[in-house]
PDB file of C-alpha atoms in Angstrom:
ATOM      1  CA  MET K  21      36.809 -42.855  91.867  1.00  0.00           C
ATOM      2  CA  ALA K  22      37.003 -41.379  88.318  1.00  0.00           C
ATOM      3  CA  THR K  23      34.536 -38.686  87.389  1.00  0.00           C
ATOM      4  CA  ALA K  24      32.473 -39.388  84.200  1.00  0.00           C
ATOM      5  CA  GLU K  25      33.192 -36.931  81.397  1.00  0.00           C
ATOM      6  CA  ARG K  26      30.256 -34.882  80.345  1.00  0.00           C
ATOM      7  CA  PRO K  27      29.476 -34.855  76.589  1.00  0.00           C
ATOM      8  CA  ILE K  28      30.272 -31.585  74.820  1.00  0.00           C
ATOM      9  CA  PRO K  29      26.995 -30.038  73.596  1.00  0.00           C
ATOM     10  CA  LYS K  30      26.699 -29.558  69.803  1.00  0.00           C
ATOM     11  CA  ARG K  31      26.831 -26.015  68.545  1.00  0.00           C
ATOM     12  CA  PRO K  32      23.453 -24.960  67.108  1.00  0.00           C
ATOM     13  CA  PRO K  33      23.426 -24.332  63.321  1.00  0.00           C
ATOM     14  CA  PRO K  34      23.749 -20.701  62.205  1.00  0.00           C
ATOM     15  CA  PRO K  35      20.510 -18.918  61.382  1.00  0.00           C
ATOM     16  CA  PRO K  36      19.646 -18.820  57.655  1.00  0.00           C
ATOM     17  CA  VAL K  37      20.996 -15.807  55.826  1.00  0.00           C
ATOM     18  CA  ASP K  38      18.367 -13.674  54.128  1.00  0.00           C
ATOM     19  CA  MET K  39      19.850 -13.309  50.603  1.00  0.00           C
ATOM     20  CA  LYS K  40      18.571 -10.165  48.997  1.00  0.00           C
ATOM     21  CA  PRO K  41      18.330 -10.162  45.202  1.00  0.00           C
ATOM     22  CA  ILE K  42      20.943  -8.111  43.401  1.00  0.00           C
ATOM     23  CA  LEU K  43      18.210  -6.394  41.361  1.00  0.00           C
ATOM     24  CA  GLY K  44      14.984  -5.726  43.191  1.00  0.00           C
ATOM     25  CA  GLY K  45      11.558  -5.556  41.589  1.00  0.00           C
ATOM     26  CA  ARG K  46      11.576  -1.783  41.248  1.00  0.00           C
ATOM     27  CA  LEU K  47      15.055  -1.813  39.761  1.00  0.00           C
ATOM     28  CA  TRP K  48      14.009  -4.428  37.198  1.00  0.00           C
ATOM     29  CA  THR K  49      11.094  -2.187  36.208  1.00  0.00           C
ATOM     30  CA  ALA K  50      13.466   0.728  35.666  1.00  0.00           C
ATOM     31  CA  VAL K  51      15.798  -1.473  33.586  1.00  0.00           C
ATOM     32  CA  PHE K  52      12.935  -2.638  31.345  1.00  0.00           C
ATOM     33  CA  LEU K  53      11.700   0.949  30.888  1.00  0.00           C
ATOM     34  CA  LEU K  54      15.148   2.147  29.853  1.00  0.00           C
ATOM     35  CA  ALA K  55      15.557  -0.763  27.444  1.00  0.00           C
ATOM     36  CA  GLY K  56      12.143  -0.057  25.921  1.00  0.00           C
ATOM     37  CA  LEU K  57      12.910   3.628  25.460  1.00  0.00           C
ATOM     38  CA  GLY K  58      16.189   2.771  23.804  1.00  0.00           C
ATOM     39  CA  LEU K  59      14.442   0.383  21.396  1.00  0.00           C
ATOM     40  CA  ILE K  60      11.758   2.899  20.479  1.00  0.00           C
ATOM     41  CA  ALA K  61      14.397   5.526  19.775  1.00  0.00           C
ATOM     42  CA  ASN K  62      16.134   3.164  17.338  1.00  0.00           C
ATOM     43  CA  PRO K  63      15.338   4.302  13.733  1.00  0.00           C
ATOM     44  CA  ALA K  64      15.753   0.780  12.335  1.00  0.00           C
ATOM     45  CA  PHE K  65      13.207  -0.559  14.847  1.00  0.00           C
ATOM     46  CA  ASN K  66      10.741   2.214  13.951  1.00  0.00           C
ATOM     47  CA  GLU K  67      11.013   1.463  10.230  1.00  0.00           C
ATOM     48  CA  THR K  68      10.408  -2.237  10.883  1.00  0.00           C
ATOM     49  CA  VAL K  69       7.270  -1.433  12.869  1.00  0.00           C
ATOM     50  CA  LYS K  70       5.977   0.828  10.096  1.00  0.00           C
ATOM     51  CA  ARG K  71       6.548  -1.830   7.424  1.00  0.00           C
ATOM     52  CA  HIS K  72       4.757  -4.543   9.372  1.00  0.00           C
ATOM     53  CA  ALA K  73       1.984  -2.450  10.906  1.00  0.00           C
ATOM     54  CA  PRO K  74      -1.532  -3.294   9.673  1.00  0.00           C
ATOM     55  CA  PRO K  75      -2.871  -0.826   7.104  1.00  0.00           C
ATOM     56  CA  GLU K  76      -5.039   1.901   8.500  1.00  0.00           C
ATOM     57  CA  ASP K  77      -8.724   1.779   7.641  1.00  0.00           C
ATOM     58  CA  ILE K  78      -9.080   4.532   5.045  1.00  0.00           C
ATOM     59  CA  ARG K  79     -12.411   4.857   3.312  1.00  0.00           C
ATOM     60  CA  THR K  80     -12.895   6.669   0.022  1.00  0.00           C
ATOM     61  CA  ASP K  81     -15.107   9.752   0.144  1.00  0.00           C
ATOM     62  CA  PHE K  82     -17.134   9.219  -3.024  1.00  0.00           C
ATOM     63  CA  SER K  83     -19.120  12.419  -2.432  1.00  0.00           C
ATOM     64  CA  LYS K  84     -16.082  14.303  -3.807  1.00  0.00           C
ATOM     65  CA  TRP K  85     -16.167  12.423  -7.118  1.00  0.00           C
ATOM     66  CA  LYS K  86     -17.635  15.187  -9.256  1.00  0.00           C
ATOM     67  CA  GLU K  87     -16.677  16.582 -12.633  1.00  0.00           C
ATOM     68  CA  GLY K  88     -14.067  19.314 -12.223  1.00  0.00           C
ATOM     69  CA  ALA K  89     -13.474  18.510  -8.542  1.00  0.00           C
ATOM     70  CA  THR K  90     -10.166  17.463  -6.967  1.00  0.00           C
ATOM     71  CA  ALA K  91      -9.652  14.881  -4.241  1.00  0.00           C
ATOM     72  CA  GLN K  92      -7.274  12.258  -2.911  1.00  0.00           C
ATOM     73  CA  VAL K  93      -7.662   8.714  -4.169  1.00  0.00           C
ATOM     74  CA  ARG K  94      -5.884   5.629  -2.830  1.00  0.00           C
ATOM     75  CA  VAL K  95      -5.371   2.728  -5.250  1.00  0.00           C
ATOM     76  CA  THR K  96      -3.691  -0.668  -4.923  1.00  0.00           C
ATOM     77  CA  VAL K  97      -1.204  -1.852  -7.561  1.00  0.00           C
ATOM     78  CA  ILE K  98       1.810  -3.976  -8.419  1.00  0.00           C
ATOM     79  CA  THR K  99       4.525  -2.753 -10.766  1.00  0.00           C
ATOM     80  CA  ALA K 100       3.310  -5.099 -13.531  1.00  0.00           C
ATOM     81  CA  ASP K 101       0.100  -3.031 -13.681  1.00  0.00           C
ATOM     82  CA  ALA K 102       1.983  -0.341 -15.585  1.00  0.00           C
ATOM     83  CA  ALA K 103       1.761  -2.552 -18.674  1.00  0.00           C
ATOM     84  CA  ARG K 104      -1.024  -5.028 -18.004  1.00  0.00           C
ATOM     85  CA  LEU K 105      -4.024  -2.798 -17.110  1.00  0.00           C
ATOM     86  CA  SER K 106      -6.029  -1.623 -20.121  1.00  0.00           C
ATOM     87  CA  CYS K 107      -9.310  -0.012 -21.016  1.00  0.00           C
ATOM     88  CA  ALA K 108     -11.136   0.332 -24.339  1.00  0.00           C
ATOM     89  CA  ASN K 109     -13.147   3.411 -25.279  1.00  0.00           C
ATOM     90  CA  ALA K 110     -13.218   5.771 -28.242  1.00  0.00           C
ATOM     91  CA  ASP K 111     -13.584   8.932 -26.139  1.00  0.00           C
ATOM     92  CA  VAL K 112     -10.652  11.356 -25.703  1.00  0.00           C
ATOM     93  CA  VAL K 113     -10.829  13.401 -22.495  1.00  0.00           C
ATOM     94  CA  GLU K 114      -8.558  16.468 -22.424  1.00  0.00           C
ATOM     95  CA  GLY K 115      -5.923  14.588 -24.401  1.00  0.00           C
ATOM     96  CA  LEU K 116      -6.282  11.390 -22.376  1.00  0.00           C
ATOM     97  CA  HIS K 117      -7.346   8.098 -23.937  1.00  0.00           C
ATOM     98  CA  CYS K 118      -7.503   4.368 -23.245  1.00  0.00           C
ATOM     99  CA  GLY K 119      -4.959   1.965 -24.670  1.00  0.00           C
ATOM    100  CA  TYR K 120      -7.632   0.627 -27.041  1.00  0.00           C
ATOM    101  CA  GLY K 121     -10.513   2.107 -28.990  1.00  0.00           C
ATOM    102  CA  SER K 122     -14.116   1.015 -28.541  1.00  0.00           C
ATOM    103  CA  ASP K 123     -13.482  -1.726 -31.111  1.00  0.00           C
ATOM    104  CA  ARG K 124     -10.752  -3.069 -28.793  1.00  0.00           C
ATOM    105  CA  ILE K 125      -8.095  -2.345 -31.404  1.00  0.00           C
ATOM    106  CA  LEU K 126      -4.825  -0.897 -30.080  1.00  0.00           C
ATOM    107  CA  TRP K 127      -4.820   2.907 -29.974  1.00  0.00           C
ATOM    108  CA  PRO K 128      -2.335   4.237 -32.558  1.00  0.00           C
ATOM    109  CA  LYS K 129       0.597   6.322 -31.360  1.00  0.00           C
ATOM    110  CA  GLY K 130       0.653   9.963 -32.398  1.00  0.00           C
ATOM    111  CA  PRO K 131       3.454  11.251 -34.627  1.00  0.00           C
ATOM    112  CA  ASN K 132       5.075  13.225 -31.789  1.00  0.00           C
ATOM    113  CA  GLU K 133       4.708  10.594 -29.076  1.00  0.00           C
ATOM    114  CA  PRO K 134       7.945   8.956 -27.844  1.00  0.00           C
ATOM    115  CA  ALA K 135       8.322   5.234 -28.430  1.00  0.00           C
ATOM    116  CA  ASP K 136       8.897   4.532 -24.738  1.00  0.00           C
ATOM    117  CA  ASP K 137       7.731   6.744 -21.864  1.00  0.00           C
ATOM    118  CA  ASN K 138       5.617   6.585 -18.710  1.00  0.00           C
ATOM    119  CA  GLN K 139       2.514   7.308 -20.799  1.00  0.00           C
ATOM    120  CA  PRO K 140       1.114  10.262 -18.843  1.00  0.00           C
ATOM    121  CA  ASN K 141      -1.912  10.452 -21.165  1.00  0.00           C
ATOM    122  CA  LEU K 142      -2.869   6.777 -20.967  1.00  0.00           C
ATOM    123  CA  ILE K 143      -6.072   5.972 -19.067  1.00  0.00           C
ATOM    124  CA  GLN K 144      -5.951   2.729 -17.083  1.00  0.00           C
ATOM    125  CA  PRO K 145      -8.410   1.031 -14.722  1.00  0.00           C
ATOM    126  CA  TYR K 146      -7.548   0.793 -11.027  1.00  0.00           C
ATOM    127  CA  ARG K 147      -9.227  -0.370  -7.841  1.00  0.00           C
ATOM    128  CA  THR K 148      -9.415   1.880  -4.806  1.00  0.00           C
ATOM    129  CA  SER K 149      -8.085   0.689  -1.465  1.00  0.00           C
ATOM    130  CA  PRO K 150      -9.773  -0.608   0.602  1.00  0.00           C
ATOM    131  CA  ASP K 151     -13.150  -0.074  -1.109  1.00  0.00           C
ATOM    132  CA  ASN K 152     -12.299  -1.902  -4.363  1.00  0.00           C
ATOM    133  CA  ALA K 153     -14.176   0.674  -6.452  1.00  0.00           C
ATOM    134  CA  LEU K 154     -13.249   1.207 -10.102  1.00  0.00           C
ATOM    135  CA  ILE K 155     -11.564   4.442 -11.193  1.00  0.00           C
ATOM    136  CA  LEU K 156     -10.132   5.291 -14.626  1.00  0.00           C
ATOM    137  CA  LEU K 157      -6.893   7.099 -13.931  1.00  0.00           C
ATOM    138  CA  ALA K 158      -4.207   8.606 -16.181  1.00  0.00           C
ATOM    139  CA  GLY K 159      -0.669   9.640 -15.283  1.00  0.00           C
ATOM    140  CA  LEU K 160      -0.062   7.463 -12.230  1.00  0.00           C
ATOM    141  CA  TRP K 161       3.168   5.864 -13.518  1.00  0.00           C
ATOM    142  CA  ALA K 162       4.482   9.235 -14.700  1.00  0.00           C
ATOM    143  CA  GLN K 163       4.660  10.491 -11.111  1.00  0.00           C
ATOM    144  CA  PRO K 164       8.302  10.463  -9.876  1.00  0.00           C
ATOM    145  CA  GLU K 165       7.845   8.342  -6.752  1.00  0.00           C
ATOM    146  CA  VAL K 166       5.751   5.723  -8.545  1.00  0.00           C
ATOM    147  CA  ALA K 167       8.088   5.727 -11.550  1.00  0.00           C
ATOM    148  CA  MET K 168      11.021   5.120  -9.182  1.00  0.00           C
ATOM    149  CA  ARG K 169       9.202   2.165  -7.625  1.00  0.00           C
ATOM    150  CA  LEU K 170       8.720   0.722 -11.125  1.00  0.00           C
ATOM    151  CA  HIS K 171      12.432   1.269 -11.830  1.00  0.00           C
ATOM    152  CA  ARG K 172      13.466  -0.446  -8.566  1.00  0.00           C
ATOM    153  CA  GLU K 173      11.094  -3.397  -9.040  1.00  0.00           C
ATOM    154  CA  PRO K 174      10.885  -4.075 -12.796  1.00  0.00           C
ATOM    155  CA  PRO K 175       8.213  -6.701 -13.558  1.00  0.00           C
ATOM    156  CA  SER K 176       9.918  -8.138 -16.656  1.00  0.00           C
ATOM    157  CA  GLY K 177      10.467 -11.874 -16.301  1.00  0.00           C
ATOM    158  CA  VAL K 178       8.812 -12.023 -12.864  1.00  0.00           C
ATOM    159  CA  SER K 179       5.491 -13.685 -12.118  1.00  0.00           C
ATOM    160  CA  ALA K 180       2.853 -11.166 -11.031  1.00  0.00           C
ATOM    161  CA  LYS K 181       2.186 -13.324  -7.953  1.00  0.00           C
ATOM    162  CA  ARG K 182       5.741 -12.724  -6.749  1.00  0.00           C
ATOM    163  CA  LEU K 183       5.562  -8.934  -7.002  1.00  0.00           C
ATOM    164  CA  ASN K 184       4.843  -6.924  -3.866  1.00  0.00           C
ATOM    165  CA  ARG K 185       1.480  -5.179  -3.820  1.00  0.00           C
ATOM    166  CA  PHE K 186       1.506  -1.602  -2.580  1.00  0.00           C
ATOM    167  CA  ASP K 187      -0.849   1.363  -2.264  1.00  0.00           C
ATOM    168  CA  VAL K 188      -0.502   4.730  -3.938  1.00  0.00           C
ATOM    169  CA  VAL K 189      -2.239   7.905  -2.795  1.00  0.00           C
ATOM    170  CA  CYS K 190      -2.818  10.441  -5.572  1.00  0.00           C
ATOM    171  CA  ASP K 191      -4.211  13.940  -5.803  1.00  0.00           C
ATOM    172  CA  VAL K 192      -6.498  13.697  -8.815  1.00  0.00           C
ATOM    173  CA  LYS K 193      -8.791  15.887 -10.856  1.00  0.00           C
ATOM    174  CA  PHE K 194     -12.055  14.316 -11.987  1.00  0.00           C
ATOM    175  CA  LEU K 195     -12.597  15.094 -15.662  1.00  0.00           C
ATOM    176  CA  LYS K 196     -15.561  13.196 -17.032  1.00  0.00           C
ATOM    177  CA  LYS K 197     -18.086  10.558 -16.056  1.00  0.00           C
ATOM    178  CA  TRP K 198     -18.418   7.654 -18.463  1.00  0.00           C
ATOM    179  CA  GLU K 199     -21.518   5.515 -18.800  1.00  0.00           C
ATOM    180  CA  LYS K 200     -19.524   2.390 -19.631  1.00  0.00           C
ATOM    181  CA  VAL K 201     -16.032   1.175 -20.470  1.00  0.00           C
ATOM    182  CA  ASP K 202     -14.378  -2.124 -21.332  1.00  0.00           C
ATOM    183  CA  VAL K 203     -11.519  -3.054 -18.995  1.00  0.00           C
ATOM    184  CA  ARG K 204      -8.914  -5.798 -18.948  1.00  0.00           C
ATOM    185  CA  TRP K 205      -6.845  -6.622 -15.863  1.00  0.00           C
ATOM    186  CA  ASP K 206      -4.083  -8.536 -17.669  1.00  0.00           C
ATOM    187  CA  VAL K 207      -2.671  -8.667 -21.178  1.00  0.00           C
ATOM    188  CA  THR K 208      -3.973 -12.230 -21.555  1.00  0.00           C
ATOM    189  CA  GLY K 209      -7.217 -11.616 -19.649  1.00  0.00           C
ATOM    190  CA  ASN K 210     -10.751 -11.232 -20.936  1.00  0.00           C
ATOM    191  CA  TRP K 211     -12.420  -7.892 -21.582  1.00  0.00           C
ATOM    192  CA  VAL K 212     -15.174  -6.982 -19.118  1.00  0.00           C
ATOM    193  CA  THR K 213     -17.719  -4.201 -19.604  1.00  0.00           C
ATOM    194  CA  GLU K 214     -18.095  -1.949 -16.578  1.00  0.00           C
ATOM    195  CA  ARG K 215     -21.084   0.386 -16.380  1.00  0.00           C
ATOM    196  CA  ASN K 216     -21.939   3.501 -14.411  1.00  0.00           C
ATOM    197  CA  ALA K 217     -24.625   1.645 -12.492  1.00  0.00           C
ATOM    198  CA  LEU K 218     -24.086   2.756  -8.872  1.00  0.00           C
ATOM    199  CA  PRO K 219     -25.061   6.387  -8.081  1.00  0.00           C
ATOM    200  CA  ARG K 220     -22.877   6.375  -4.955  1.00  0.00           C
ATOM    201  CA  ILE K 221     -19.764   5.300  -6.885  1.00  0.00           C
ATOM    202  CA  PRO K 222     -19.750   7.033 -10.291  1.00  0.00           C
ATOM    203  CA  LEU K 223     -17.494   5.796 -13.087  1.00  0.00           C
ATOM    204  CA  PHE K 224     -15.008   8.636 -13.584  1.00  0.00           C
ATOM    205  CA  VAL K 225     -11.991   9.458 -15.735  1.00  0.00           C
ATOM    206  CA  ALA K 226      -9.440  11.368 -13.645  1.00  0.00           C
ATOM    207  CA  ARG K 227      -5.920  12.708 -14.048  1.00  0.00           C
ATOM    208  CA  ALA K 228      -3.279  12.121 -11.364  1.00  0.00           C
ATOM    209  CA  THR K 229      -1.443  15.353 -10.512  1.00  0.00           C
ATOM    210  CA  SER K 230       0.704  14.107  -7.598  1.00  0.00           C
ATOM    211  CA  CYS K 231       1.209  10.605  -6.184  1.00  0.00           C
ATOM    212  CA  SER K 232       3.064   8.982  -3.279  1.00  0.00           C
ATOM    213  CA  VAL K 233       3.733   5.360  -2.420  1.00  0.00           C
ATOM    214  CA  VAL K 234       2.282   4.823   1.050  1.00  0.00           C
ATOM    215  CA  LYS K 235       2.443   1.066   1.676  1.00  0.00           C
ATOM    216  CA  SER K 236       4.998  -1.493   0.511  1.00  0.00           C
TER     217      SER K 236
END
């Protein structure tokens, strides 16, 4: 009598293989740290961060605004301001004067004045940054760094709205406090009379002795 063949038992499946990641968590952390250090050390990256960083909160110390005193003043401008900011007053302060007399008639050029220069003796109105206080400042555009910015970004034929606003920090000497002055913020704008009405923020004429562009 034939013997029945026994079925061959199936081989059990192999146990699952524990696949370890090529880069573990700690190794990924080290890779990210090295990449970050390399990016920070990149000069181009650093310059980009500086250009796009929010401006620091710098407040003007008005207690230093006294006749004969020196201090740093931060003002906000565009290159078109070299020609469009004007004041009107008959007073001459240590050789400095507004672009117009008190009658708002253009100040005549002296016989020895060049026809075209950076007008170091011209008083112009500016607003401090970020306080927006009025200061009457002469000589800003005659400073080399500011004059170079004007040369690199000439405003001729360009709308003022398309020009980049930037801040300038100047060492200034406060010369005289005025009780009032007429100012105009554009060549086609209206004249506005500003008065020395706030004791905390006196209306001063000052001369810029050294200036640097600090924000573009």
